[in-house]
């Protein structure tokens, strides 16, 4: 399987994630910077071969993002990008960090993860509730061997109770610095404009275009 000749018609990019919320945000973010000539495929695209789940053995966001992008690039033969992300809480020394998706034990149980984090911080006063979302965006191009990682961050304060219906994960409890609302109360485009994911993937975009010969 091939992504077509670099610079030719039909440049294709694969999103190496199984998280549907990330797919939605990444389509919007990358659509804004790559232009319409790049076809952005999700992992469940019927034109792609099945890709085995990747065990996230890395201890940094960058290591795990590269593991995911390398696996998908190898399985599909296409230029791939992956996102590894999470929340880093100041008083927890940066935890949950790479364990954000499985903080309460079961991978991807957003409600349980968020409830546990709030319970752990119940006695922490407002002035010590700083935290940040972190995203490592990785690019792997199978043909050239090009690999690149960019990071993005969104600092804020952890609320005491969830607010808002938008977004996913810890969005209802992180209020970005300078805002009165949580990430889950921002409109989708409003989150992408300031988010860790938006910043990381906009920084990665020039390398993605280079890998696709654009
Ligand atoms: P893939 O590995 O398939 O991409 P995943 O959900 O397992 O999907 P991660 O391992 O990177 O992804 O874990 C990310 C977790 O961090 C996610 O489950 C959320 O709990 C949290 N997180 C990441 N980005 C977030 C965001 O924008 N808003 C809220 N929570 C976020």
mmCIF file of C-alpha atoms and ligand atoms in Angstrom:
data_model
loop_
_atom_site.group_PDB
_atom_site.id
_atom_site.type_symbol
_atom_site.label_atom_id
_atom_site.label_comp_id
_atom_site.label_asym_id
_atom_site.label_seq_id
_atom_site.Cartn_x
_atom_site.Cartn_y
_atom_site.Cartn_z
ATOM 1 C CA UNK A 1 0.000 0.000 0.000
ATOM 2 C CA UNK A 2 1.357 3.435 -0.852
ATOM 3 C CA UNK A 3 0.569 7.042 -0.115
ATOM 4 C CA UNK A 4 1.271 7.888 -3.735
ATOM 5 C CA UNK A 5 4.297 9.776 -4.957
ATOM 6 C CA UNK A 6 5.358 12.680 -2.760
ATOM 7 C CA UNK A 7 3.796 15.825 -4.149
ATOM 8 C CA UNK A 8 1.472 13.838 -6.407
ATOM 9 C CA UNK A 9 -2.281 13.748 -6.288
ATOM 10 C CA UNK A 10 -3.866 11.785 -3.464
ATOM 11 C CA UNK A 11 -1.480 12.477 -0.582
ATOM 12 C CA UNK A 12 -2.796 10.492 2.378
ATOM 13 C CA UNK A 13 -2.140 10.824 6.096
ATOM 14 C CA UNK A 14 -3.241 8.338 8.777
ATOM 15 C CA UNK A 15 -4.305 9.354 12.298
ATOM 16 C CA UNK A 16 -2.781 6.688 14.571
ATOM 17 C CA UNK A 17 -5.392 6.874 17.330
ATOM 18 C CA UNK A 18 -8.412 4.852 18.438
ATOM 19 C CA UNK A 19 -9.841 7.752 20.435
ATOM 20 C CA UNK A 20 -12.810 9.159 18.462
ATOM 21 C CA UNK A 21 -12.629 12.494 20.321
ATOM 22 C CA UNK A 22 -9.009 12.933 19.259
ATOM 23 C CA UNK A 23 -9.935 12.042 15.659
ATOM 24 C CA UNK A 24 -12.555 14.801 15.645
ATOM 25 C CA UNK A 25 -10.186 17.405 17.079
ATOM 26 C CA UNK A 26 -7.285 16.342 14.832
ATOM 27 C CA UNK A 27 -9.400 16.520 11.673
ATOM 28 C CA UNK A 28 -10.355 20.092 12.534
ATOM 29 C CA UNK A 29 -6.841 21.153 13.553
ATOM 30 C CA UNK A 30 -5.061 19.516 10.596
ATOM 31 C CA UNK A 31 -7.755 20.570 8.129
ATOM 32 C CA UNK A 32 -6.930 24.155 9.006
ATOM 33 C CA UNK A 33 -3.195 23.818 8.379
ATOM 34 C CA UNK A 34 -2.785 21.119 5.695
ATOM 35 C CA UNK A 35 -5.420 22.356 3.268
ATOM 36 C CA UNK A 36 -7.893 20.285 1.301
ATOM 37 C CA UNK A 37 -5.402 18.393 -0.872
ATOM 38 C CA UNK A 38 -4.387 15.979 1.905
ATOM 39 C CA UNK A 39 -6.753 13.096 2.653
ATOM 40 C CA UNK A 40 -6.798 12.455 6.410
ATOM 41 C CA UNK A 41 -7.716 8.846 7.249
ATOM 42 C CA UNK A 42 -8.844 7.415 10.573
ATOM 43 C CA UNK A 43 -7.567 3.966 11.586
ATOM 44 C CA UNK A 44 -10.946 2.371 10.853
ATOM 45 C CA UNK A 45 -10.907 3.580 7.236
ATOM 46 C CA UNK A 46 -11.954 0.584 5.094
ATOM 47 C CA UNK A 47 -9.027 1.165 2.713
ATOM 48 C CA UNK A 48 -6.525 0.416 5.488
ATOM 49 C CA UNK A 49 -5.341 -3.018 6.646
ATOM 50 C CA UNK A 50 -6.136 -3.960 10.270
ATOM 51 C CA UNK A 51 -3.610 -2.475 12.674
ATOM 52 C CA UNK A 52 -2.861 -4.259 15.974
ATOM 53 C CA UNK A 53 -3.262 -2.321 19.220
ATOM 54 C CA UNK A 54 -0.030 -0.799 20.473
ATOM 55 C CA UNK A 55 1.014 -1.397 24.083
ATOM 56 C CA UNK A 56 2.071 1.977 25.444
ATOM 57 C CA UNK A 57 5.270 0.953 27.218
ATOM 58 C CA UNK A 58 6.892 4.396 27.071
ATOM 59 C CA UNK A 59 7.322 6.542 30.166
ATOM 60 C CA UNK A 60 7.061 9.833 28.295
ATOM 61 C CA UNK A 61 4.366 11.270 26.030
ATOM 62 C CA UNK A 62 6.915 11.510 23.206
ATOM 63 C CA UNK A 63 7.961 7.856 23.490
ATOM 64 C CA UNK A 64 4.367 6.621 23.411
ATOM 65 C CA UNK A 65 3.396 8.901 20.524
ATOM 66 C CA UNK A 66 6.331 7.574 18.498
ATOM 67 C CA UNK A 67 5.414 3.949 19.332
ATOM 68 C CA UNK A 68 1.883 4.528 17.983
ATOM 69 C CA UNK A 69 2.957 6.429 14.847
ATOM 70 C CA UNK A 70 5.693 3.887 14.002
ATOM 71 C CA UNK A 71 3.298 0.945 14.347
ATOM 72 C CA UNK A 72 0.684 2.487 12.074
ATOM 73 C CA UNK A 73 3.238 3.669 9.505
ATOM 74 C CA UNK A 74 4.724 0.144 9.384
ATOM 75 C CA UNK A 75 1.313 -1.533 9.045
ATOM 76 C CA UNK A 76 -0.100 0.840 6.410
ATOM 77 C CA UNK A 77 2.979 2.088 4.542
ATOM 78 C CA UNK A 78 1.529 5.597 4.896
ATOM 79 C CA UNK A 79 2.724 8.752 6.590
ATOM 80 C CA UNK A 80 1.239 8.575 10.094
ATOM 81 C CA UNK A 81 0.732 10.948 12.992
ATOM 82 C CA UNK A 82 -0.030 9.981 16.600
ATOM 83 C CA UNK A 83 -1.046 11.869 19.725
ATOM 84 C CA UNK A 84 -0.072 10.884 23.237
ATOM 85 C CA UNK A 85 -1.509 13.202 25.804
ATOM 86 C CA UNK A 86 -2.730 13.619 29.348
ATOM 87 C CA UNK A 87 -2.998 15.879 32.336
ATOM 88 C CA UNK A 88 -0.077 16.782 34.593
ATOM 89 C CA UNK A 89 -1.074 18.073 38.038
ATOM 90 C CA UNK A 90 1.423 20.296 39.886
ATOM 91 C CA UNK A 91 0.859 18.919 43.407
ATOM 92 C CA UNK A 92 1.029 15.348 42.087
ATOM 93 C CA UNK A 93 4.470 15.963 40.586
ATOM 94 C CA UNK A 94 3.144 15.726 37.021
ATOM 95 C CA UNK A 95 0.849 12.722 37.524
ATOM 96 C CA UNK A 96 -1.380 11.265 36.141
ATOM 97 C CA UNK A 97 0.838 12.106 33.125
ATOM 98 C CA UNK A 98 1.221 9.124 30.787
ATOM 99 C CA UNK A 99 -1.224 7.212 33.028
ATOM 100 C CA UNK A 100 -4.056 9.705 32.423
ATOM 101 C CA UNK A 101 -6.162 7.302 30.330
ATOM 102 C CA UNK A 102 -5.980 4.532 32.980
ATOM 103 C CA UNK A 103 -5.649 6.505 36.253
ATOM 104 C CA UNK A 104 -8.598 4.703 37.909
ATOM 105 C CA UNK A 105 -7.569 1.305 36.525
ATOM 106 C CA UNK A 106 -9.555 0.762 33.341
ATOM 107 C CA UNK A 107 -8.160 2.319 30.135
ATOM 108 C CA UNK A 108 -10.432 5.031 28.755
ATOM 109 C CA UNK A 109 -12.920 5.219 31.659
ATOM 110 C CA UNK A 110 -13.087 9.032 31.579
ATOM 111 C CA UNK A 111 -15.723 9.377 34.322
ATOM 112 C CA UNK A 112 -13.854 7.159 36.800
ATOM 113 C CA UNK A 113 -10.491 8.799 36.033
ATOM 114 C CA UNK A 114 -11.922 12.262 36.601
ATOM 115 C CA UNK A 115 -13.749 11.274 39.807
ATOM 116 C CA UNK A 116 -10.608 9.723 41.274
ATOM 117 C CA UNK A 117 -8.493 12.782 40.470
ATOM 118 C CA UNK A 118 -11.038 15.119 42.076
ATOM 119 C CA UNK A 119 -11.187 12.932 45.198
ATOM 120 C CA UNK A 120 -7.402 12.895 45.495
ATOM 121 C CA UNK A 121 -7.320 16.701 45.351
ATOM 122 C CA UNK A 122 -10.306 17.339 47.617
ATOM 123 C CA UNK A 123 -8.185 18.932 50.363
ATOM 124 C CA UNK A 124 -5.899 20.912 48.068
ATOM 125 C CA UNK A 125 -6.611 24.662 48.329
ATOM 126 C CA UNK A 126 -7.394 26.775 45.267
ATOM 127 C CA UNK A 127 -3.953 28.373 45.050
ATOM 128 C CA UNK A 128 -2.294 24.977 44.633
ATOM 129 C CA UNK A 129 -4.625 23.492 42.005
ATOM 130 C CA UNK A 130 -2.470 24.284 38.949
ATOM 131 C CA UNK A 131 -2.294 21.676 36.183
ATOM 132 C CA UNK A 132 -1.692 21.399 32.475
ATOM 133 C CA UNK A 133 -2.751 19.328 29.536
ATOM 134 C CA UNK A 134 0.249 18.022 27.593
ATOM 135 C CA UNK A 135 0.317 16.590 24.080
ATOM 136 C CA UNK A 136 3.154 14.972 22.160
ATOM 137 C CA UNK A 137 2.425 14.899 18.432
ATOM 138 C CA UNK A 138 4.560 12.392 16.513
ATOM 139 C CA UNK A 139 5.082 12.051 12.768
ATOM 140 C CA UNK A 140 6.546 8.952 11.088
ATOM 141 C CA UNK A 141 7.098 8.749 7.319
ATOM 142 C CA UNK A 142 7.851 5.155 6.302
ATOM 143 C CA UNK A 143 9.565 5.919 2.997
ATOM 144 C CA UNK A 144 12.092 8.531 4.059
ATOM 145 C CA UNK A 145 12.403 7.415 7.678
ATOM 146 C CA UNK A 146 11.533 10.942 8.774
ATOM 147 C CA UNK A 147 10.439 11.113 12.427
ATOM 148 C CA UNK A 148 9.471 14.246 14.345
ATOM 149 C CA UNK A 149 7.868 15.029 17.712
ATOM 150 C CA UNK A 150 6.402 18.362 18.822
ATOM 151 C CA UNK A 151 4.859 19.195 22.212
ATOM 152 C CA UNK A 152 1.979 21.456 23.160
ATOM 153 C CA UNK A 153 0.710 22.520 26.583
ATOM 154 C CA UNK A 154 -2.386 24.184 28.029
ATOM 155 C CA UNK A 155 -2.031 25.470 31.594
ATOM 156 C CA UNK A 156 -4.977 25.965 33.863
ATOM 157 C CA UNK A 157 -6.573 25.363 37.243
ATOM 158 C CA UNK A 158 -8.454 22.277 38.385
ATOM 159 C CA UNK A 159 -12.045 22.971 39.369
ATOM 160 C CA UNK A 160 -13.669 21.136 42.313
ATOM 161 C CA UNK A 161 -16.560 19.718 40.258
ATOM 162 C CA UNK A 162 -17.091 19.033 36.552
ATOM 163 C CA UNK A 163 -18.641 21.814 34.435
ATOM 164 C CA UNK A 164 -19.697 21.540 30.783
ATOM 165 C CA UNK A 165 -20.687 18.889 28.291
ATOM 166 C CA UNK A 166 -18.125 19.376 25.498
ATOM 167 C CA UNK A 167 -14.782 17.712 24.890
ATOM 168 C CA UNK A 168 -13.728 14.529 26.688
ATOM 169 C CA UNK A 169 -11.535 13.163 29.451
ATOM 170 C CA UNK A 170 -10.542 15.799 32.006
ATOM 171 C CA UNK A 171 -11.993 18.728 29.987
ATOM 172 C CA UNK A 172 -14.841 19.396 32.484
ATOM 173 C CA UNK A 173 -12.362 20.095 35.320
ATOM 174 C CA UNK A 174 -9.588 22.103 33.650
ATOM 175 C CA UNK A 175 -10.219 25.857 33.477
ATOM 176 C CA UNK A 176 -7.550 27.389 31.221
ATOM 177 C CA UNK A 177 -5.551 30.322 32.622
ATOM 178 C CA UNK A 178 -7.347 33.580 31.858
ATOM 179 C CA UNK A 179 -10.725 31.885 31.295
ATOM 180 C CA UNK A 180 -13.865 31.706 33.421
ATOM 181 C CA UNK A 181 -15.046 28.439 31.822
ATOM 182 C CA UNK A 182 -13.685 24.905 31.644
ATOM 183 C CA UNK A 183 -12.430 23.274 28.437
ATOM 184 C CA UNK A 184 -15.748 21.396 28.276
ATOM 185 C CA UNK A 185 -17.580 24.744 28.070
ATOM 186 C CA UNK A 186 -15.529 26.087 25.176
ATOM 187 C CA UNK A 187 -16.900 25.736 21.642
ATOM 188 C CA UNK A 188 -14.923 23.068 19.686
ATOM 189 C CA UNK A 189 -12.989 25.636 17.648
ATOM 190 C CA UNK A 190 -12.289 27.598 20.821
ATOM 191 C CA UNK A 191 -10.642 24.597 22.465
ATOM 192 C CA UNK A 192 -8.566 23.755 19.364
ATOM 193 C CA UNK A 193 -7.256 27.328 19.152
ATOM 194 C CA UNK A 194 -5.615 27.161 22.600
ATOM 195 C CA UNK A 195 -5.301 23.449 23.346
ATOM 196 C CA UNK A 196 -2.188 21.363 23.890
ATOM 197 C CA UNK A 197 -3.277 19.293 20.855
ATOM 198 C CA UNK A 198 -3.817 22.334 18.637
ATOM 199 C CA UNK A 199 -0.424 23.762 19.565
ATOM 200 C CA UNK A 200 1.462 20.470 19.106
ATOM 201 C CA UNK A 201 -0.094 19.603 15.735
ATOM 202 C CA UNK A 202 0.178 23.122 14.323
ATOM 203 C CA UNK A 203 3.899 22.944 15.214
ATOM 204 C CA UNK A 204 4.123 19.537 13.493
ATOM 205 C CA UNK A 205 2.293 20.641 10.332
ATOM 206 C CA UNK A 206 5.337 21.867 8.336
ATOM 207 C CA UNK A 207 7.043 18.481 8.803
ATOM 208 C CA UNK A 208 3.825 16.678 7.798
ATOM 209 C CA UNK A 209 3.649 18.726 4.601
ATOM 210 C CA UNK A 210 7.325 18.004 3.934
ATOM 211 C CA UNK A 211 6.792 14.256 4.457
ATOM 212 C CA UNK A 212 3.874 14.333 2.015
ATOM 213 C CA UNK A 213 5.922 16.293 -0.531
ATOM 214 C CA UNK A 214 3.605 19.283 -0.349
HETATM 215 P P1 LIG B 1 -4.958 6.558 21.611
HETATM 216 O O1 LIG B 1 -3.802 6.039 22.429
HETATM 217 O O2 LIG B 1 -5.589 5.517 20.756
HETATM 218 O O3 LIG B 1 -4.605 7.807 20.852
HETATM 219 P P2 LIG B 1 -6.078 7.184 24.224
HETATM 220 O O4 LIG B 1 -7.361 7.785 24.689
HETATM 221 O O5 LIG B 1 -5.678 5.866 24.834
HETATM 222 O O6 LIG B 1 -6.138 7.029 22.621
HETATM 223 P P3 LIG B 1 -3.767 8.454 25.436
HETATM 224 O O7 LIG B 1 -3.129 7.164 25.786
HETATM 225 O O8 LIG B 1 -2.929 9.537 24.824
HETATM 226 O O9 LIG B 1 -4.951 8.262 24.395
HETATM 227 O O10 LIG B 1 -4.492 9.011 26.735
HETATM 228 C C1 LIG B 1 -5.022 10.290 26.725
HETATM 229 C C2 LIG B 1 -5.866 10.530 27.977
HETATM 230 O O11 LIG B 1 -5.512 11.817 28.501
HETATM 231 C C3 LIG B 1 -7.330 10.606 27.614
HETATM 232 O O12 LIG B 1 -7.966 9.361 27.818
HETATM 233 C C4 LIG B 1 -7.845 11.682 28.546
HETATM 234 O O13 LIG B 1 -8.161 11.109 29.782
HETATM 235 C C5 LIG B 1 -6.651 12.598 28.717
HETATM 236 N N1 LIG B 1 -6.669 13.701 27.732
HETATM 237 C C6 LIG B 1 -5.878 13.848 26.645
HETATM 238 N N2 LIG B 1 -6.214 14.923 25.937
HETATM 239 C C7 LIG B 1 -7.254 15.479 26.561
HETATM 240 C C8 LIG B 1 -8.062 16.599 26.290
HETATM 241 O O14 LIG B 1 -7.897 17.336 25.202
HETATM 242 N N3 LIG B 1 -9.040 16.885 27.140
HETATM 243 C C9 LIG B 1 -9.245 16.131 28.230
HETATM 244 N N4 LIG B 1 -8.557 15.032 28.547
HETATM 245 C C10 LIG B 1 -7.548 14.706 27.727
#
